[in-house]
Tab-separated table of C-alpha atoms and ligand atoms in Angstrom:
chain	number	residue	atom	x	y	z
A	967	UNK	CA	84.449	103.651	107.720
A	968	UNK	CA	85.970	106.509	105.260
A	969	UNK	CA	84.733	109.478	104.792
A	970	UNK	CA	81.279	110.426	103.301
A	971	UNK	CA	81.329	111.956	100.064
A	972	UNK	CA	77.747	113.191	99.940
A	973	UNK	CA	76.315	114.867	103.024
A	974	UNK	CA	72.964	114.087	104.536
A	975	UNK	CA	70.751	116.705	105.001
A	976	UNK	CA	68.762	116.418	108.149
A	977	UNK	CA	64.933	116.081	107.821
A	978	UNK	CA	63.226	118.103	110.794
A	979	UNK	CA	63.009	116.647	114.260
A	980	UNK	CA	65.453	113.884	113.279
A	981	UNK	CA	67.497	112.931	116.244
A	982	UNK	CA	71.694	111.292	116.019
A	983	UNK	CA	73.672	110.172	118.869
A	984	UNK	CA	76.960	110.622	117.269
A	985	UNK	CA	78.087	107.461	119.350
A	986	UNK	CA	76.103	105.364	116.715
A	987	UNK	CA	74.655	107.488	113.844
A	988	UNK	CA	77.199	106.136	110.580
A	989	UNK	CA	79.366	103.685	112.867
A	990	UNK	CA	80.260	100.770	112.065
A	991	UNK	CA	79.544	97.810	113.836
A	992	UNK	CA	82.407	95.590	113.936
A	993	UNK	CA	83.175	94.445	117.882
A	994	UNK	CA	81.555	94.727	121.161
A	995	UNK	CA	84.993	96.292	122.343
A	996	UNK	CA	83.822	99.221	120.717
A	997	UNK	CA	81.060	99.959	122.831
A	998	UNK	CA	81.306	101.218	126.722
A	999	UNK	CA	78.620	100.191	129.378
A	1000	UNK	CA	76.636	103.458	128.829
A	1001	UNK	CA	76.547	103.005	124.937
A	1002	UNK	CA	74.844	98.575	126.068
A	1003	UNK	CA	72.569	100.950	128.209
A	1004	UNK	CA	71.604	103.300	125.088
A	1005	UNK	CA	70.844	100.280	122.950
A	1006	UNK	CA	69.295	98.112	124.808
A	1007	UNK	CA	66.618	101.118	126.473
A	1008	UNK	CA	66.050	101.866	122.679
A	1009	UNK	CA	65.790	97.996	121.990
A	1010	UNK	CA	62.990	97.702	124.710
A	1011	UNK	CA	61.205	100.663	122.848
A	1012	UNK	CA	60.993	98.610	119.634
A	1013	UNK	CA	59.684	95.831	121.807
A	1014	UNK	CA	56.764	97.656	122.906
A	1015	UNK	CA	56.121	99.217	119.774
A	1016	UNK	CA	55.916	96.086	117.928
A	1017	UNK	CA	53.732	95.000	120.533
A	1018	UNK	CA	51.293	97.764	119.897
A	1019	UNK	CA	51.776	98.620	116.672
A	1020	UNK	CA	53.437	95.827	114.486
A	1021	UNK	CA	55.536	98.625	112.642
A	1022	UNK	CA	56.256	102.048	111.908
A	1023	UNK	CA	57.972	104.470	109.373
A	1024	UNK	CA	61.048	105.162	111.162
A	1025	UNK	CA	63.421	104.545	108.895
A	1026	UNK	CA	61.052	104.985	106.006
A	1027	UNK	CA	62.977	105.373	102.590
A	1028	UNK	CA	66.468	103.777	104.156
A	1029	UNK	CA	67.980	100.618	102.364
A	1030	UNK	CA	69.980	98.075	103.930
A	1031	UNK	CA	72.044	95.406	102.574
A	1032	UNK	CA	72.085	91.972	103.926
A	1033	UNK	CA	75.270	90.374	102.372
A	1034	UNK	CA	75.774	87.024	103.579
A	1035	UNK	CA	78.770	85.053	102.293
A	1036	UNK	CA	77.798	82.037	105.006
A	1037	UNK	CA	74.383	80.213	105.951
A	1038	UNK	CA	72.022	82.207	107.968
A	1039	UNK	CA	68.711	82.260	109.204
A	1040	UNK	CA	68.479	83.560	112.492
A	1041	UNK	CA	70.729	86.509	111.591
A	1042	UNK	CA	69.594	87.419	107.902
A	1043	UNK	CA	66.157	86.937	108.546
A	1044	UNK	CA	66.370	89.257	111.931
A	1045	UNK	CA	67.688	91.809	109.959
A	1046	UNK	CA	64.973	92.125	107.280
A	1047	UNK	CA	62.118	92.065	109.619
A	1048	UNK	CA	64.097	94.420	112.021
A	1049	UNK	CA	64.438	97.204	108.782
A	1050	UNK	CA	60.920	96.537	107.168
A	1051	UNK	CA	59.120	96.798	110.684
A	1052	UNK	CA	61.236	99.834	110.724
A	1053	UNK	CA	59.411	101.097	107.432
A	1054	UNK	CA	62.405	100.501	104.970
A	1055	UNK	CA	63.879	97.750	102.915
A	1056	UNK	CA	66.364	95.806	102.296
A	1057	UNK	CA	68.281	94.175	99.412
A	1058	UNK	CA	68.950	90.422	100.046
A	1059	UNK	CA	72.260	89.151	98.808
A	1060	UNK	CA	72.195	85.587	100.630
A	1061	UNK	CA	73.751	83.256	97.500
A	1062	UNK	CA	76.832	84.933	96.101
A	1063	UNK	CA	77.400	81.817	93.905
A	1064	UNK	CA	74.653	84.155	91.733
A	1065	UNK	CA	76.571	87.252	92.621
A	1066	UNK	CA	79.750	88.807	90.636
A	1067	UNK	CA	81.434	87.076	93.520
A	1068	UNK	CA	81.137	83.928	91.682
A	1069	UNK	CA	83.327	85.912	88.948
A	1070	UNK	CA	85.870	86.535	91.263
A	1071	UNK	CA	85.205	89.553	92.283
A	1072	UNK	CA	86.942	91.361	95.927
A	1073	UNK	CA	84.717	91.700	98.957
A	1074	UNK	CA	85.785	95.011	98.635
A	1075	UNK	CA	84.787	96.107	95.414
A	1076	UNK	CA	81.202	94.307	96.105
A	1077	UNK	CA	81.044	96.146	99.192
A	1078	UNK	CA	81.566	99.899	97.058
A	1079	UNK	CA	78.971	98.273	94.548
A	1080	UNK	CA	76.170	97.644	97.402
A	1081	UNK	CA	76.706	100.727	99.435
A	1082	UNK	CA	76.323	103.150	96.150
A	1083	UNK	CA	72.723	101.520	96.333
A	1084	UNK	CA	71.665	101.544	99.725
A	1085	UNK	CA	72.337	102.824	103.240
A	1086	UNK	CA	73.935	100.359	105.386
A	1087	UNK	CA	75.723	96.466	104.711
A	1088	UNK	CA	75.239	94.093	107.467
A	1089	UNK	CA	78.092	91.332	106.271
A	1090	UNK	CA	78.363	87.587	107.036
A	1091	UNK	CA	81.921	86.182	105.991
A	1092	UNK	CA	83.582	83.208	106.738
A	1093	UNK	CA	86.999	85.011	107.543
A	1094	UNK	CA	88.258	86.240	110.719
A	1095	UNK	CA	88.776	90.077	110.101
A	1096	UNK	CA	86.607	90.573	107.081
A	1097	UNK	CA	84.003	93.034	108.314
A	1098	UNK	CA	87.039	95.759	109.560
A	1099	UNK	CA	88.209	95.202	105.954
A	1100	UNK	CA	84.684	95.743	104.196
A	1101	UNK	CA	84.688	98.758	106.811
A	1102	UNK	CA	87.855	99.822	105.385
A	1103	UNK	CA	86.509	99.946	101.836
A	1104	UNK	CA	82.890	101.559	102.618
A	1105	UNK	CA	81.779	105.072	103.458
A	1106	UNK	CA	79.152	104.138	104.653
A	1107	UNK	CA	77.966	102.006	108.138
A	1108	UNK	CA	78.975	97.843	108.174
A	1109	UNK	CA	77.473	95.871	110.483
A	1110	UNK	CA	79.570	92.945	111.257
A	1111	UNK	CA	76.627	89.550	111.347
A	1112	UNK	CA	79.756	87.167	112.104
A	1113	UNK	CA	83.238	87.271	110.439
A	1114	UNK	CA	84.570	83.758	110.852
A	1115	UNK	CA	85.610	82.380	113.999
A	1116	UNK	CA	85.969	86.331	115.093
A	1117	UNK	CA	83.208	88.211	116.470
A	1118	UNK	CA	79.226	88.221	116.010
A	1119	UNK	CA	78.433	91.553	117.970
A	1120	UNK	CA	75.207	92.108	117.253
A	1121	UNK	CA	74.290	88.542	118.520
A	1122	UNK	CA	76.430	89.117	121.866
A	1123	UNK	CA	74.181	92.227	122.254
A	1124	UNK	CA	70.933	90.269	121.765
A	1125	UNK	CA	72.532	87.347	124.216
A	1126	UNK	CA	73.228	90.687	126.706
A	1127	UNK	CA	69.523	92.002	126.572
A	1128	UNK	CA	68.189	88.594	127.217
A	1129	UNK	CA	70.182	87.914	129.958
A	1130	UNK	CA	69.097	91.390	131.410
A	1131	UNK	CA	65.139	90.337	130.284
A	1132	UNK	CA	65.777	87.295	131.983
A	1133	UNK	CA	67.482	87.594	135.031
A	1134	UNK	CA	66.807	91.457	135.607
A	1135	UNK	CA	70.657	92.142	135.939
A	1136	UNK	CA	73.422	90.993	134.806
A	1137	UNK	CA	75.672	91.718	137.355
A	1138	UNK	CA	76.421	89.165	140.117
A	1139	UNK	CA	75.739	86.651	137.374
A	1140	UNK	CA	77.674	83.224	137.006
A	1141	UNK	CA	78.116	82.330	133.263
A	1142	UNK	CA	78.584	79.184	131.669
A	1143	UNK	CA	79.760	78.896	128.259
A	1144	UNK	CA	79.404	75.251	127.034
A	1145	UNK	CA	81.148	73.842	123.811
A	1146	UNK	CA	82.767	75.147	121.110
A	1147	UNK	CA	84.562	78.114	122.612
A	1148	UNK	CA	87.550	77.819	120.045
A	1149	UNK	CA	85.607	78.570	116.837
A	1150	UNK	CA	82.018	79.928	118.343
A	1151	UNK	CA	82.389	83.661	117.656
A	1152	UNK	CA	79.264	84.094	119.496
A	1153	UNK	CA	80.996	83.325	122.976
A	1154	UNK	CA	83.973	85.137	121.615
A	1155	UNK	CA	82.014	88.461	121.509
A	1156	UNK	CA	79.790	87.271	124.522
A	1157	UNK	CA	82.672	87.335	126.786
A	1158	UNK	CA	84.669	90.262	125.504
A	1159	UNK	CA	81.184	92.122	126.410
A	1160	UNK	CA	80.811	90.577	130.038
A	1161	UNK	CA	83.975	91.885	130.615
A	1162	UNK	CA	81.808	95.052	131.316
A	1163	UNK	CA	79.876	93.692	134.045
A	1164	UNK	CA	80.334	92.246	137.494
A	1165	UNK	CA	80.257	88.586	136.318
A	1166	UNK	CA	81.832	85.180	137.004
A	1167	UNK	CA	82.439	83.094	133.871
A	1168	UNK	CA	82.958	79.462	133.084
A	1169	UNK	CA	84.075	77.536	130.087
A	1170	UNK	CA	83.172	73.985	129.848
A	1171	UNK	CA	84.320	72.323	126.523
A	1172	UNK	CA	86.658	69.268	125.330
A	1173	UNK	CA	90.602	70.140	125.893
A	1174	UNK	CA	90.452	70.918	121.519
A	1175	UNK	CA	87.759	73.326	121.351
A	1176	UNK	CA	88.950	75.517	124.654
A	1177	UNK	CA	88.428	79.241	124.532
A	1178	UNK	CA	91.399	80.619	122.829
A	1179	UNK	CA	94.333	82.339	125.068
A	1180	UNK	CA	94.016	85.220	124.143
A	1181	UNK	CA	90.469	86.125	125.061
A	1182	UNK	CA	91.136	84.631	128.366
A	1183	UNK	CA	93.888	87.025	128.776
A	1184	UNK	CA	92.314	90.158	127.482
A	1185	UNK	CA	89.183	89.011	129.843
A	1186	UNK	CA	91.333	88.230	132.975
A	1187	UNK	CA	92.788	92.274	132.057
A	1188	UNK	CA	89.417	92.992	132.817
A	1189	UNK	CA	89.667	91.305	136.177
A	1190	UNK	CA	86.839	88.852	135.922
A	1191	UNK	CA	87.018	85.360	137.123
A	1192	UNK	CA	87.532	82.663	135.081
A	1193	UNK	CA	87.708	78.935	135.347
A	1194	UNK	CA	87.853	76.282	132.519
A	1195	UNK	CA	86.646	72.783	132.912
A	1196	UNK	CA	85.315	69.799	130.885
A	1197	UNK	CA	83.286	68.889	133.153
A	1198	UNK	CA	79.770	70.061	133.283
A	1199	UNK	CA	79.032	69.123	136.723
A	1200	UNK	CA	82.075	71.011	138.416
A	1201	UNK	CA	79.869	74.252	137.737
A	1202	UNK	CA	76.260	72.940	136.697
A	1203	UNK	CA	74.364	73.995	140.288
A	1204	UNK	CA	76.393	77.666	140.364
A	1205	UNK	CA	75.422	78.627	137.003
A	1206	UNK	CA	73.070	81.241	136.118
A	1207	UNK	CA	73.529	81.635	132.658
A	1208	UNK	CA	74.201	78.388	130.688
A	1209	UNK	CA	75.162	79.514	127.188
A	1210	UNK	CA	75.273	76.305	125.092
A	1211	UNK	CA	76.591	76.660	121.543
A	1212	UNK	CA	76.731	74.059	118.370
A	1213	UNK	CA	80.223	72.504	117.862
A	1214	UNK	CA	81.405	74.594	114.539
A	1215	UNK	CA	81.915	71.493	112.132
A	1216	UNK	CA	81.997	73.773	109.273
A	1217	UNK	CA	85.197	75.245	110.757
A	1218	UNK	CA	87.138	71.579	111.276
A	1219	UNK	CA	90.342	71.085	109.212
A	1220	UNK	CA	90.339	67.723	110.016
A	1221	UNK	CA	86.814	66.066	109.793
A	1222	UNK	CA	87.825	62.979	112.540
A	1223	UNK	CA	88.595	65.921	114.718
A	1224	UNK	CA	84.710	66.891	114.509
A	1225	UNK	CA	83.544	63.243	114.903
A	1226	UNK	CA	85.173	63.056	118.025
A	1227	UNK	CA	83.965	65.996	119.581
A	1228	UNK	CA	80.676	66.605	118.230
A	1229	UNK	CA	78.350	64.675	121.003
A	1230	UNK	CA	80.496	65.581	123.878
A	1231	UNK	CA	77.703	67.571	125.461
A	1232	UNK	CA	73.226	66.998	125.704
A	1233	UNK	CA	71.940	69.264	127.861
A	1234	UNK	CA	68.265	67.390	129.005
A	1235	UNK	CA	65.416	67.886	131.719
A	1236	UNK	CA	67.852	65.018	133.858
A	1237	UNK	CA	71.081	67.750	133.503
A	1238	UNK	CA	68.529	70.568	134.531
A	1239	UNK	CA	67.544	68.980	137.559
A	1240	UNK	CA	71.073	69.656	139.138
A	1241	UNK	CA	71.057	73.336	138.312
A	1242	UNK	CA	68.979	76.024	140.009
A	1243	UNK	CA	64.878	76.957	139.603
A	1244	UNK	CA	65.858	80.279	138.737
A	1245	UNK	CA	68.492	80.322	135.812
A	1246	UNK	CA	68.203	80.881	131.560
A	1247	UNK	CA	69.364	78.073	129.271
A	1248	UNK	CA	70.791	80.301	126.155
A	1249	UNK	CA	71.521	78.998	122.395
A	1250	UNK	CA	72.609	80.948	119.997
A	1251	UNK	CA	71.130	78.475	117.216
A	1252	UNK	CA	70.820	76.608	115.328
A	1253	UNK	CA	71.136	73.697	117.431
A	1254	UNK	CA	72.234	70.433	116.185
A	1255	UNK	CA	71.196	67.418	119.222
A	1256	UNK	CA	73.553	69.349	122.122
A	1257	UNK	CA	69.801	70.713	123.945
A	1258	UNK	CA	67.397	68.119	123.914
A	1259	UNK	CA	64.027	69.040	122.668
A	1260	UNK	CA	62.515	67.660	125.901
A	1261	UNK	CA	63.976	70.840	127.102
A	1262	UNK	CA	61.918	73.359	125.098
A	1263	UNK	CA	59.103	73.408	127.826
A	1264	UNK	CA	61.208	74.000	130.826
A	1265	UNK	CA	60.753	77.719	131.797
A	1266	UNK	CA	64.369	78.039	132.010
A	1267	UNK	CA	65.002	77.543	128.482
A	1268	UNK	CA	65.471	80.947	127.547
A	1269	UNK	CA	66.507	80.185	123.601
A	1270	UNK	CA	63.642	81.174	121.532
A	1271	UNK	CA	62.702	84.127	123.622
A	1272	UNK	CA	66.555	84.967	123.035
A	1273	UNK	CA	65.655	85.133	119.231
A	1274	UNK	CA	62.797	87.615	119.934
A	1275	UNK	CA	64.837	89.820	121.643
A	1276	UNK	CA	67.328	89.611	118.554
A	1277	UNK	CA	65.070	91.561	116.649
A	1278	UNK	CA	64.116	94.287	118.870
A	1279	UNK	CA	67.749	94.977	119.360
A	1280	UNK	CA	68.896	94.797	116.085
A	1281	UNK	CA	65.711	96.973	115.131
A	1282	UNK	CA	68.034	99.507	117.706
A	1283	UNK	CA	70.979	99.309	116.177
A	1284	UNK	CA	69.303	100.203	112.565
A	1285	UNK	CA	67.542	103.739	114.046
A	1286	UNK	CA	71.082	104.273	116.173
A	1287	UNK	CA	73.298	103.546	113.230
A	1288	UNK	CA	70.888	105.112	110.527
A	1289	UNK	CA	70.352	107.976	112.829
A	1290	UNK	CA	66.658	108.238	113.744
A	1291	UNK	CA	66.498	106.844	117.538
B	1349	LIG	C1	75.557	81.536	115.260
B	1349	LIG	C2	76.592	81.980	114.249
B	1349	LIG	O1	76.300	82.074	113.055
B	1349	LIG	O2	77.693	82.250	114.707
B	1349	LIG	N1	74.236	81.592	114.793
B	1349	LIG	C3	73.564	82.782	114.831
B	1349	LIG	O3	73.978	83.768	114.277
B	1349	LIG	N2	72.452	82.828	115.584
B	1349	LIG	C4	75.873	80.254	115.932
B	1349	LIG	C5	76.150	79.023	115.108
B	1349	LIG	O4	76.121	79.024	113.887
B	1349	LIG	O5	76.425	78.003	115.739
């Protein structure tokens, strides 16, 4: 974020929690445990408002942008309900093949263009690093949506709220991460943000797709315990939390790498009965054949609730970020 040019002028009774109001969202190392405590309290507002009321004028008269350089649904489509129920809009920029990108414009000029016009970006990208450099460029607040294999914050916080809607804590918690833990920036930000709890974690994937050194380092710093396997069953009946993710074809230089990877894991009712009554299947989605559909009508599976929550929360981060929580 650079500086603001123009200064707001505060309407009466409007509340900021300088910890949020014009930040930008890029990682979940950027938040503290008191800051997850902030959002996710304000996130279980939303969810009773919405409840209630459907909607309200909150952020009446704000605009955000929802530029998305990659597929979305999930994520895009989160975000518009999130700022309409909110009372404001949004302007949807989800095929830049009929944007000026398609002239060759720089994500950072296209980033000036859409914040003159509205209020916040939340940016999709397919490069690792992109959102901090869209940051760079804007005055105003970016919301990183997933910036190549990097991070996808706002998701981790939506995975965090579930797990606390779920399970009631989340410390004491055994997590499983099962997949693609090389390219899925979902587990990437998941476990950066676990790091701030009292948490065991696992990684089950093949030997190709591991979680990448680095975040195991900067997570063992943390002092959580960590233990990698390929094997499902080493950790199945521990787990609390098993976070399943799609293997990330898009992101395969080589395409026989993908085709020998891509069924290593089905989670089905038969792999649920070795794990315990009380645990949450997780998916970020979409999924492509690793959770059976069979699945959908355990209570455990925890995956479309998951995309509820992702709403309320991100509903929170638009009134923290735009300043009227
Ligand atoms: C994820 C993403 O885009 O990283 N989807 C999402 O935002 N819910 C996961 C995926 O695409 O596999």
């Amino acid at each position: 974020m650079t500086t603001r040019r123009i200064t707001e002028h505060l309407p009466f009774g409007e509340k900021r929690d300088p910890r949020f109001f014009g930040q930008d969202i890029l990682s979940v190392s950027q938040f503290d445990r008191d800051d997850l405590e902030t959002i996710f309290a304000v996130a279980h507002e939303m969810y009773g408002i919405v409840e209630r009321i459907g909607s309200f004028d909150l952020l009446k008269g704000k605009i955000l942008t929802n530029l998305f350089y990659e597929p979305s649904t999930r994520t895009s489509s989160s975000f518009v309900a999130a700022i309409e129920r909110l009372g404001g809009s949004v302007v949807q920029i989800n095929n830049v093949t009929y944007s000026s990108v398609s002239k060759g414009e720089t994500l950072e000029d296209t980033v000036r263009t859409m914040e003159s016009y509205t209020d916040a970006i939340v940016l999709r990208h397919p490069e690792k690093g992109s959102a901090a450099r869209a940051a760079a460029a804007a005055a105003k607040p970016v919301i990183n949506a997933g910036d190549g294999p990097g991070e996808h914050p706002t998701q981790a916080l939506l995975d965090a709220y579930t797990i606390r809607e779920e399970m009631g804590t989340m410390d004491g918690l055994t997590v499983t991460m099962l997949g693609d833990l090389k390219y899925g920036r979902t587990v990437h930000s998941l476990a950066k943000l676990l790091t701030m709890y009292d948490v065991k974690i696992n990684y089950v994937s093949p030997d190709i797709l591991e979680m990448p050194e680095s975040l195991v380092a900067e997570v063992d710093a943390a002092g959580i315990e960590q233990h990698a396997t390929a094997d499902l069953d080493e950790v199945l009946a521990a787990t609390d939390i098993l976070y399943v993710t799609r293997i990330q074809k898009e992101r395969f230089e080589d395409p026989s790498e993908y085709d020998l990877v891509k069924d290593s894991y089905v989670i089905t009712p038969e792999t649920l009965s070795g794990a315990k009554e009380r645990m949450a299947v997780m998916h970020p989605l979409p999924r492509v054949g690793e959770i059976s559909t069979d699945v959908d009508s355990d209570p455990r599976a925890a995956y479309f609730r998951q995309m509820e929550y992702g709403m309320y929360v991100r509903m929170a981060l638009l009134a923290l970020v735009l300043g009227r929580a």
